[in-house]
Tab-separated table of C-alpha atoms in Angstrom:
chain	number	residue	atom	x	y	z
A	1	MET	CA	73.250	87.841	66.431
A	2	SER	CA	75.249	89.915	68.493
A	3	LYS	CA	72.421	91.062	70.912
A	4	TYR	CA	71.405	87.870	71.598
A	5	LEU	CA	74.757	87.171	72.315
A	6	TYR	CA	75.956	89.314	75.054
A	7	LEU	CA	72.852	89.022	76.292
A	8	VAL	CA	74.165	85.197	76.771
A	9	VAL	CA	78.035	86.129	78.232
A	10	GLY	CA	75.666	88.906	80.746
A	11	ILE	CA	73.117	86.155	81.597
A	12	PHE	CA	76.947	83.547	82.199
A	13	ILE	CA	78.566	86.340	84.241
A	14	SER	CA	75.122	87.353	86.687
A	15	THR	CA	74.443	83.925	86.788
A	16	THR	CA	78.140	82.249	88.076
A	17	PHE	CA	78.116	85.320	90.252
A	18	GLY	CA	75.181	83.585	92.208
A	19	TYR	CA	76.255	80.522	92.151
A	20	ILE	CA	79.945	81.530	93.495
A	21	LEU	CA	77.544	84.394	96.164
A	22	PHE	CA	74.946	80.884	97.470
A	23	THR	CA	77.570	78.033	97.599
A	24	ASN	CA	79.975	80.516	99.563
A	25	SER	CA	78.617	83.037	102.249
A	26	GLN	CA	79.297	81.210	105.694
A	27	ASN	CA	76.987	81.672	108.493
A	28	ILE	CA	80.007	82.782	110.464
A	29	PRO	CA	81.501	86.649	111.654
A	30	SER	CA	83.860	88.367	110.969
A	31	PHE	CA	85.892	91.178	110.797
A	32	ASP	CA	83.807	94.205	111.879
A	33	ASP	CA	81.185	91.683	112.355
A	34	TYR	CA	82.144	91.539	116.121
A	35	ASP	CA	81.883	95.161	116.863
A	36	ALA	CA	79.234	95.936	114.700
A	37	THR	CA	76.739	94.092	114.267
A	38	LEU	CA	77.472	91.484	117.409
A	39	ALA	CA	78.185	93.556	120.136
A	40	PHE	CA	75.399	95.742	118.570
A	41	ILE	CA	73.193	92.797	119.477
A	42	ARG	CA	74.340	92.277	122.944
A	43	ASN	CA	74.036	96.261	123.483
A	44	PHE	CA	70.458	96.879	121.567
A	45	TYR	CA	68.909	93.756	122.831
A	46	PHE	CA	70.542	92.737	126.417
A	47	GLU	CA	71.645	95.572	127.693
A	48	LYS	CA	69.933	98.905	126.794
A	49	SER	CA	66.375	99.152	128.816
A	50	THR	CA	64.627	102.292	127.575
A	51	ASP	CA	63.669	102.974	123.773
A	52	PRO	CA	65.978	106.830	123.732
A	53	GLU	CA	68.328	104.444	124.256
A	54	ARG	CA	68.221	102.047	121.783
A	55	LEU	CA	67.815	105.220	118.949
A	56	GLY	CA	70.512	106.497	119.966
A	57	MET	CA	72.447	104.081	119.060
A	58	LEU	CA	71.073	102.960	116.002
A	59	PHE	CA	72.850	106.483	115.164
A	60	ASP	CA	75.999	106.369	117.144
A	61	LEU	CA	78.679	107.039	115.186
A	62	HIS	CA	81.517	103.438	114.280
A	63	ASN	CA	84.825	104.974	113.863
A	64	GLU	CA	84.109	107.467	111.150
A	65	HIS	CA	80.610	106.409	109.984
A	66	CYS	CA	77.719	106.598	110.858
A	67	ILE	CA	76.397	103.014	109.565
A	68	MET	CA	71.821	102.872	110.815
A	69	ILE	CA	70.897	100.729	107.869
A	70	SER	CA	73.832	97.983	108.992
A	71	ARG	CA	72.222	97.713	112.604
A	72	LEU	CA	68.679	98.390	112.123
A	73	SER	CA	68.570	95.632	109.485
A	74	ALA	CA	70.443	93.016	111.686
A	75	SER	CA	68.364	94.549	114.472
A	76	ILE	CA	64.886	94.001	112.338
A	77	TYR	CA	66.196	90.439	111.895
A	78	TYR	CA	66.884	89.350	115.109
A	79	ALA	CA	63.687	91.223	115.903
A	80	ILE	CA	62.187	88.369	113.438
A	81	PHE	CA	64.790	84.893	113.529
A	82	LYS	CA	65.460	85.458	117.350
A	83	GLU	CA	68.731	85.227	116.121
A	84	ILE	CA	71.655	85.579	113.524
A	85	ASN	CA	72.596	84.506	110.174
A	86	PHE	CA	75.343	85.771	108.448
A	87	THR	CA	74.300	83.547	105.595
A	88	HIS	CA	70.866	85.472	105.310
A	89	LEU	CA	72.447	88.630	105.955
A	90	VAL	CA	74.637	88.658	103.313
A	91	LEU	CA	72.194	87.278	100.486
A	92	TYR	CA	70.132	90.130	101.335
A	93	GLN	CA	72.956	92.716	101.136
A	94	ASN	CA	73.595	91.978	97.858
A	95	LEU	CA	69.609	92.450	97.604
A	96	PHE	CA	71.687	96.640	96.845
A	97	LEU	CA	73.655	95.234	94.406
A	98	LEU	CA	71.169	94.003	92.091
A	99	GLY	CA	69.496	97.712	93.069
A	100	PHE	CA	72.537	99.583	91.395
A	101	TYR	CA	72.876	97.972	88.948
A	102	ALA	CA	68.865	98.729	88.231
A	103	VAL	CA	69.553	102.497	89.082
A	104	ILE	CA	73.610	101.700	86.743
A	105	LEU	CA	70.890	100.851	83.811
A	106	ALA	CA	68.355	103.119	84.098
A	107	ILE	CA	70.839	105.529	84.013
A	108	MET	CA	71.773	104.892	80.806
A	109	LYS	CA	68.689	104.955	79.384
A	110	GLN	CA	67.191	108.412	80.563
A	111	GLN	CA	71.162	109.473	78.829
A	112	ASN	CA	70.202	107.136	75.932
A	113	LEU	CA	73.374	105.479	76.054
A	114	LEU	CA	71.430	101.663	76.747
A	115	SER	CA	72.557	98.648	74.538
A	116	PRO	CA	73.372	95.173	74.788
A	117	LEU	CA	76.303	95.835	74.468
A	118	ALA	CA	76.964	98.732	77.320
A	119	ALA	CA	74.991	96.576	79.173
A	120	LEU	CA	77.433	94.171	79.119
A	121	PHE	CA	80.750	96.138	80.156
A	122	VAL	CA	78.450	96.852	82.733
A	123	THR	CA	77.322	94.217	84.443
A	124	ILE	CA	81.394	92.246	84.398
A	125	PHE	CA	82.335	94.926	86.663
A	126	LEU	CA	79.328	95.375	88.856
A	127	PHE	CA	78.926	91.083	88.759
A	128	SER	CA	83.081	90.940	89.857
A	129	LEU	CA	84.998	89.039	92.464
A	130	SER	CA	87.560	91.785	92.775
A	131	PHE	CA	85.523	92.849	95.656
A	132	TRP	CA	85.029	89.903	97.133
A	133	GLN	CA	84.588	90.870	100.904
A	134	VAL	CA	81.637	93.208	100.065
A	135	SER	CA	80.274	90.543	98.599
A	136	PHE	CA	80.533	87.904	101.165
A	137	TYR	CA	81.070	89.588	104.150
A	138	TYR	CA	78.383	91.382	106.327
A	139	TRP	CA	80.838	93.869	108.067
A	140	ALA	CA	81.377	95.271	104.569
A	141	GLY	CA	78.262	94.455	101.975
A	142	ILE	CA	75.646	96.152	103.644
A	143	GLN	CA	77.634	99.813	104.232
A	144	HIS	CA	79.016	100.094	100.929
A	145	TYR	CA	76.532	97.739	98.763
A	146	THR	CA	73.873	100.626	100.244
A	147	VAL	CA	75.975	103.508	100.715
A	148	LEU	CA	76.995	103.749	96.599
A	149	PHE	CA	72.821	102.372	95.762
A	150	PHE	CA	71.287	104.907	97.854
A	151	SER	CA	74.049	107.781	96.416
A	152	PHE	CA	73.599	106.969	93.190
A	153	LEU	CA	69.678	106.999	93.140
A	154	SER	CA	69.510	109.996	95.231
A	155	LEU	CA	71.831	112.095	92.440
A	156	PHE	CA	69.390	110.037	89.334
A	157	LEU	CA	66.448	111.828	90.924
A	158	LEU	CA	67.944	114.801	91.893
A	159	SER	CA	69.167	115.730	88.660
A	160	LYS	CA	65.299	115.247	87.216
A	161	ALA	CA	63.353	117.515	89.897
A	162	GLU	CA	62.364	121.302	88.719
A	163	LYS	CA	61.101	121.901	92.815
A	164	PRO	CA	61.437	121.333	96.686
A	165	ASN	CA	58.361	120.305	97.097
A	166	GLY	CA	58.250	117.909	93.438
A	167	LYS	CA	58.560	114.095	94.932
A	168	TYR	CA	62.102	113.793	92.478
A	169	PHE	CA	63.163	116.332	95.387
A	170	ILE	CA	61.465	114.999	98.212
A	171	LEU	CA	62.642	111.218	97.189
A	172	ALA	CA	66.223	112.745	96.566
A	173	CYS	CA	66.221	114.022	99.908
A	174	LEU	CA	65.079	111.151	101.541
A	175	PHE	CA	67.872	108.767	99.879
A	176	ALA	CA	70.439	111.649	99.828
A	177	SER	CA	69.769	110.458	104.072
A	178	LEU	CA	69.756	106.584	103.878
A	179	ALA	CA	73.283	107.306	102.390
A	180	ILE	CA	74.507	108.592	104.566
A	181	PHE	CA	73.032	106.865	107.533
A	182	SER	CA	74.819	103.548	105.655
A	183	PHE	CA	78.629	104.763	105.525
A	184	GLY	CA	80.489	107.536	105.877
A	185	ASN	CA	80.992	108.573	101.851
A	186	GLY	CA	77.343	108.839	101.885
A	187	VAL	CA	77.787	112.132	102.836
A	188	LEU	CA	79.514	113.030	99.509
A	189	ALA	CA	76.433	112.981	97.678
A	190	LEU	CA	75.384	116.039	99.257
A	191	PHE	CA	77.888	118.304	98.071
A	192	LEU	CA	77.793	116.212	94.249
A	193	GLY	CA	73.925	117.529	94.492
A	194	GLY	CA	74.226	121.000	95.691
A	195	PHE	CA	76.999	120.836	92.461
A	196	LEU	CA	74.112	119.130	89.877
A	197	LEU	CA	71.683	121.703	91.516
A	198	PHE	CA	74.071	124.672	91.133
A	199	VAL	CA	74.555	123.682	87.174
A	200	GLN	CA	71.573	123.612	86.612
A	201	LYS	CA	70.157	126.540	87.675
A	202	LYS	CA	67.732	125.503	89.814
A	203	LYS	CA	67.988	127.597	92.745
A	204	SER	CA	64.839	127.492	95.087
A	205	ALA	CA	65.695	123.716	94.842
A	206	LEU	CA	69.440	124.625	95.687
A	207	VAL	CA	68.517	125.778	99.039
A	208	VAL	CA	66.345	123.867	100.254
A	209	TRP	CA	68.998	120.644	99.182
A	210	ILE	CA	71.749	123.481	100.951
A	211	VAL	CA	69.711	123.831	104.619
A	212	VAL	CA	68.671	119.215	103.570
A	213	SER	CA	72.167	118.646	103.942
A	214	LEU	CA	73.691	121.909	106.985
A	215	LEU	CA	70.322	119.434	108.794
A	216	LEU	CA	71.808	116.290	108.304
A	217	LEU	CA	75.700	117.226	108.700
A	218	SER	CA	75.300	118.800	111.922
A	219	PHE	CA	73.830	115.256	113.108
A	220	LEU	CA	76.351	113.607	112.235
A	221	TYR	CA	78.929	116.388	113.556
A	222	PHE	CA	77.147	115.920	117.110
A	223	SER	CA	76.039	112.268	116.744
A	224	ARG	CA	78.380	109.991	119.074
A	225	THR	CA	81.033	107.921	118.672
A	226	THR	CA	81.945	104.014	119.361
A	227	GLY	CA	84.758	104.228	118.061
A	228	ASN	CA	88.197	104.462	119.308
A	229	GLY	CA	90.431	107.305	118.410
A	230	SER	CA	94.561	106.882	117.578
A	231	GLU	CA	97.404	107.936	117.638
A	232	ALA	CA	97.990	110.169	114.531
A	233	GLU	CA	101.081	109.742	112.151
A	234	ALA	CA	102.722	112.003	110.680
A	235	PHE	CA	101.217	112.665	107.306
A	236	ASN	CA	103.185	111.178	103.551
A	237	PHE	CA	101.798	112.917	101.014
A	238	GLU	CA	103.801	110.133	98.515
A	239	TRP	CA	101.861	107.623	100.650
A	240	MET	CA	98.975	109.383	100.322
A	241	GLY	CA	99.834	109.025	96.384
A	242	ARG	CA	100.487	105.416	95.939
A	243	LEU	CA	97.122	104.744	97.328
A	244	LEU	CA	95.076	107.060	95.721
A	245	PHE	CA	96.873	106.228	92.083
A	246	THR	CA	95.980	102.296	92.728
A	247	PHE	CA	93.242	103.353	94.634
A	248	LEU	CA	91.623	104.438	91.373
A	249	GLY	CA	93.001	102.209	88.544
A	250	SER	CA	92.242	99.033	91.298
A	251	PHE	CA	89.464	98.422	89.183
A	252	LEU	CA	92.523	96.496	86.839
A	253	PHE	CA	93.619	94.431	89.232
A	254	VAL	CA	93.091	90.617	88.972
A	255	ASN	CA	95.512	89.742	91.972
A	256	PRO	CA	97.762	87.918	90.592
A	257	PRO	CA	99.158	85.439	92.645
A	258	ASP	CA	102.996	85.352	91.029
A	259	ILE	CA	104.693	88.325	92.788
A	260	PHE	CA	106.598	89.137	89.841
A	261	TRP	CA	102.761	89.857	88.449
A	262	TYR	CA	101.607	91.121	91.594
A	263	LYS	CA	103.478	93.682	91.615
A	264	ALA	CA	103.648	94.568	88.669
A	265	ASN	CA	99.595	95.083	88.180
A	266	ILE	CA	99.736	96.945	90.788
A	267	ILE	CA	102.221	99.955	88.941
A	268	PHE	CA	99.663	99.265	86.361
A	269	CYS	CA	97.743	100.442	88.729
A	270	MET	CA	98.005	102.920	89.336
A	271	ILE	CA	99.724	104.387	86.041
A	272	THR	CA	95.797	103.666	85.224
A	273	GLY	CA	94.666	105.909	88.002
A	274	LEU	CA	97.112	108.600	87.173
A	275	ALA	CA	95.292	108.715	83.771
A	276	VAL	CA	91.850	108.654	85.984
A	277	LEU	CA	92.541	111.492	88.094
A	278	SER	CA	93.988	112.817	84.550
A	279	CYS	CA	90.677	112.273	82.412
A	280	TRP	CA	88.561	113.483	85.857
A	281	ILE	CA	90.690	116.999	85.443
A	282	VAL	CA	89.933	117.546	82.021
A	283	LEU	CA	86.474	116.833	81.886
A	284	PHE	CA	86.310	120.044	84.239
A	285	LEU	CA	88.198	121.571	83.272
A	286	ASN	CA	87.256	121.157	79.356
A	287	GLY	CA	83.357	122.354	80.404
A	288	TYR	CA	81.833	118.784	80.146
A	289	ALA	CA	81.490	119.123	83.935
A	290	PHE	CA	78.309	121.411	83.383
A	291	LYS	CA	77.227	120.197	80.017
A	292	ASN	CA	76.254	116.443	81.328
A	293	PRO	CA	76.462	117.009	85.762
A	294	LEU	CA	74.702	114.238	86.079
A	295	LEU	CA	77.131	111.778	84.564
A	296	TYR	CA	80.121	114.084	85.694
A	297	VAL	CA	79.183	114.294	89.287
A	298	LEU	CA	78.281	110.001	89.597
A	299	PHE	CA	82.279	110.350	87.858
A	300	SER	CA	83.603	112.563	91.413
A	301	PHE	CA	81.578	110.407	94.100
A	302	PRO	CA	84.416	107.419	92.858
A	303	ILE	CA	87.709	109.572	92.768
A	304	LEU	CA	86.245	111.368	96.355
A	305	THR	CA	85.822	108.097	98.509
A	306	GLY	CA	89.651	107.496	96.985
A	307	ILE	CA	90.990	111.306	97.681
A	308	VAL	CA	89.204	110.821	101.050
A	309	ILE	CA	90.210	106.544	102.024
A	310	ALA	CA	94.199	108.089	100.440
A	311	ILE	CA	93.833	111.144	103.486
A	312	SER	CA	93.125	108.933	106.242
A	313	ARG	CA	94.084	105.737	104.941
A	314	PHE	CA	97.693	107.469	103.719
A	315	SER	CA	99.476	104.844	105.625
A	316	THR	CA	99.031	101.815	103.973
A	317	LYS	CA	100.406	102.969	101.030
A	318	ALA	CA	99.066	100.985	97.748
A	319	ALA	CA	97.949	97.734	99.475
A	320	GLY	CA	95.822	100.149	100.694
A	321	GLY	CA	94.595	100.907	97.044
A	322	ILE	CA	93.793	97.301	95.967
A	323	ALA	CA	92.243	95.862	99.606
A	324	PRO	CA	89.312	94.250	98.547
A	325	ARG	CA	86.489	96.165	100.820
A	326	TYR	CA	87.266	98.930	98.511
A	327	MET	CA	87.452	97.745	95.334
A	328	PHE	CA	82.907	97.947	94.282
A	329	PHE	CA	83.898	101.390	94.792
A	330	THR	CA	86.178	101.974	92.103
A	331	ALA	CA	84.281	98.833	90.176
A	332	THR	CA	82.000	102.074	89.087
A	333	ILE	CA	84.913	103.829	87.460
A	334	PRO	CA	85.233	102.080	83.787
A	335	VAL	CA	81.335	101.794	83.233
A	336	ILE	CA	80.811	105.494	84.292
A	337	LEU	CA	83.660	106.357	82.881
A	338	LEU	CA	82.471	104.752	79.619
A	339	LEU	CA	79.110	106.918	79.758
A	340	ILE	CA	81.239	109.539	79.349
A	341	LEU	CA	83.145	108.010	76.473
A	342	LEU	CA	79.484	107.179	74.929
A	343	ASP	CA	77.832	110.960	75.376
A	344	MET	CA	80.707	112.455	73.693
A	345	GLY	CA	80.898	110.077	71.133
A	346	PHE	CA	84.536	108.783	71.174
A	347	LEU	CA	83.618	105.298	71.545
A	348	LYS	CA	82.246	103.241	68.191
A	349	LYS	CA	81.380	100.093	68.162
A	350	ARG	CA	84.044	98.784	67.121
A	351	VAL	CA	85.960	100.022	69.817
A	352	LEU	CA	83.578	98.810	72.808
A	353	GLN	CA	83.333	95.167	71.457
A	354	TYR	CA	87.542	95.395	71.581
A	355	ILE	CA	86.795	96.701	75.284
A	356	THR	CA	84.340	95.334	76.553
A	357	PHE	CA	86.423	91.794	75.350
A	358	SER	CA	89.099	93.710	77.625
A	359	ALA	CA	87.432	93.095	80.122
A	360	PHE	CA	85.812	89.808	80.032
A	361	LEU	CA	89.538	88.484	80.825
A	362	VAL	CA	90.212	91.097	83.293
A	363	TRP	CA	86.655	89.900	84.784
A	364	SER	CA	88.095	85.951	83.790
A	365	LEU	CA	90.871	86.177	85.650
A	366	SER	CA	89.503	88.317	88.755
A	367	PHE	CA	87.146	85.044	89.238
A	368	ASN	CA	89.941	82.243	89.226
A	369	ASN	CA	92.311	84.054	91.620
A	370	ASN	CA	89.637	85.639	93.656
A	371	LEU	CA	87.861	82.535	93.684
A	372	LYS	CA	90.688	80.453	95.649
A	373	VAL	CA	91.533	83.135	97.708
A	374	LEU	CA	87.770	84.241	98.596
A	375	LYS	CA	87.743	80.027	99.781
A	376	GLN	CA	90.885	80.284	101.786
A	377	SER	CA	89.903	83.193	103.475
A	378	ASN	CA	86.258	81.154	104.233
A	379	GLU	CA	88.000	78.414	105.692
A	380	GLU	CA	90.781	79.985	107.554
A	381	LEU	CA	87.732	82.255	109.295
A	382	MET	CA	85.808	79.113	110.159
A	383	ILE	CA	88.942	76.911	112.195
A	384	SER	CA	89.849	80.350	113.598
A	385	VAL	CA	86.177	80.463	115.059
A	386	LYS	CA	86.335	76.534	115.910
A	387	LYS	CA	89.371	77.449	117.455
A	388	SER	CA	88.307	80.052	119.827
A	389	GLU	CA	84.147	78.175	119.898
A	390	ASN	CA	86.469	75.461	121.898
A	391	ASN	CA	88.497	77.017	123.732
A	392	LYS	CA	87.698	81.443	124.251
A	393	ASP	CA	91.443	81.818	125.622
A	394	ILE	CA	92.521	81.944	121.901
A	395	PRO	CA	91.613	84.805	119.897
A	396	LEU	CA	90.120	84.877	116.708
A	397	ILE	CA	92.910	87.157	115.252
A	398	ASN	CA	96.067	88.257	115.967
A	399	GLY	CA	95.952	91.927	117.427
A	400	GLY	CA	95.056	93.586	120.132
A	401	ASN	CA	91.017	92.654	119.787
A	402	GLY	CA	91.435	89.090	119.356
A	403	LEU	CA	91.446	88.539	122.725
A	404	ASP	CA	87.813	90.560	122.703
A	405	TYR	CA	86.534	88.882	119.562
A	406	SER	CA	86.347	85.715	121.281
A	407	ALA	CA	84.942	87.015	124.023
A	408	LYS	CA	81.905	87.966	121.950
A	409	LEU	CA	81.969	85.492	119.999
A	410	HIS	CA	81.209	82.988	123.328
A	411	TRP	CA	78.599	85.186	124.563
A	412	ALA	CA	76.825	84.882	120.744
A	413	ILE	CA	77.570	81.379	121.111
A	414	GLU	CA	75.756	80.969	124.359
A	415	ASN	CA	73.201	83.161	124.449
A	416	ASN	CA	72.304	81.796	121.001
A	417	VAL	CA	72.923	84.903	118.915
A	418	ILE	CA	74.464	82.575	116.863
A	419	LYS	CA	74.366	79.239	115.771
A	420	ILE	CA	78.088	77.760	114.842
A	421	PRO	CA	77.735	75.056	111.650
A	422	LYS	CA	79.531	72.074	111.404
A	423	TYR	CA	82.926	72.851	110.405
A	424	GLU	CA	84.088	69.730	107.475
A	425	GLU	CA	87.589	69.110	106.800
């Protein structure tokens, strides 16, 4: 009876997430979409005249990130439909979430850790509204969903590869390449893949992997950048620590509306994040990284991502650790940690039931609070776009890019690149 209950709850969570996705995705650009999507379409189809120029644009760096998958997807959509529909693109990007979910289940099966209860635990964290910016906005989801999907798939296949000329190794190289063409932290798959092959003592495969990695890293190094540099701020270790620990524990952040509980939740995330980092270090020191290198490198991916973010975005302090655009990365932390604890035999079924029930409570609180924030954000974006549509001198956002975004919006409307839906109050 229990397994059917777990299945019903899992279906409820995933279908609820899907319903919210279909009813709250908007056909309007937001934030980075103005540069990463609309400006790209203008340059790609309206300004660049030769195929080499267009090809180069696909691989240009956006700030420190290569977002070729994002650009290629938008350009193919525009080539087919002669316009950009952000609702359709958001639904499309969520296919990579489903793909990532399937990869996690495949890893669980390979590790003999797949059960209805464990699958429910995974469903709870991967179909959450805590990372609503990733799920509902194209500029985030098409980068974050894809980089995790391709990175985890690459590492999973690499763990099964025996020889560098085998299908698993070739596919692992292909998906690692797609990972680094999705988002900046995709390069971690290269380093973690090297560690995986080293531990597995696959010397010939390791040599070829290193060569492929060097070629890909060289390509990124010589790529042209479209980002604007900014003046560097003096590094602060305390700020970095706040961000890192909050980030690593942010899978327990439920975004409480009350300021007291909001701050208390952040502190709880910091404590949890410190525990996660300590666990990662202990697993290496006690030799688990060499006993099950696949699960360890998968666990390392979001942790190393957090370290990179903490170093590069340290000035945002703890607030940067609970940014919804980053929280899909941390949703993988409890998932992989659960698999590690199951693999080590530390969790009995009764304990796993309590943990899963607690995770469902976190999901429920997060869902309720973040749904309100999502709807408010969507309404504010629509109002801002409609105001700017009626008056191009009104900036879309407060800050230096407001008028620039407004100009790109007007260009897209005038050239029928996007069709802004009618706003109903």
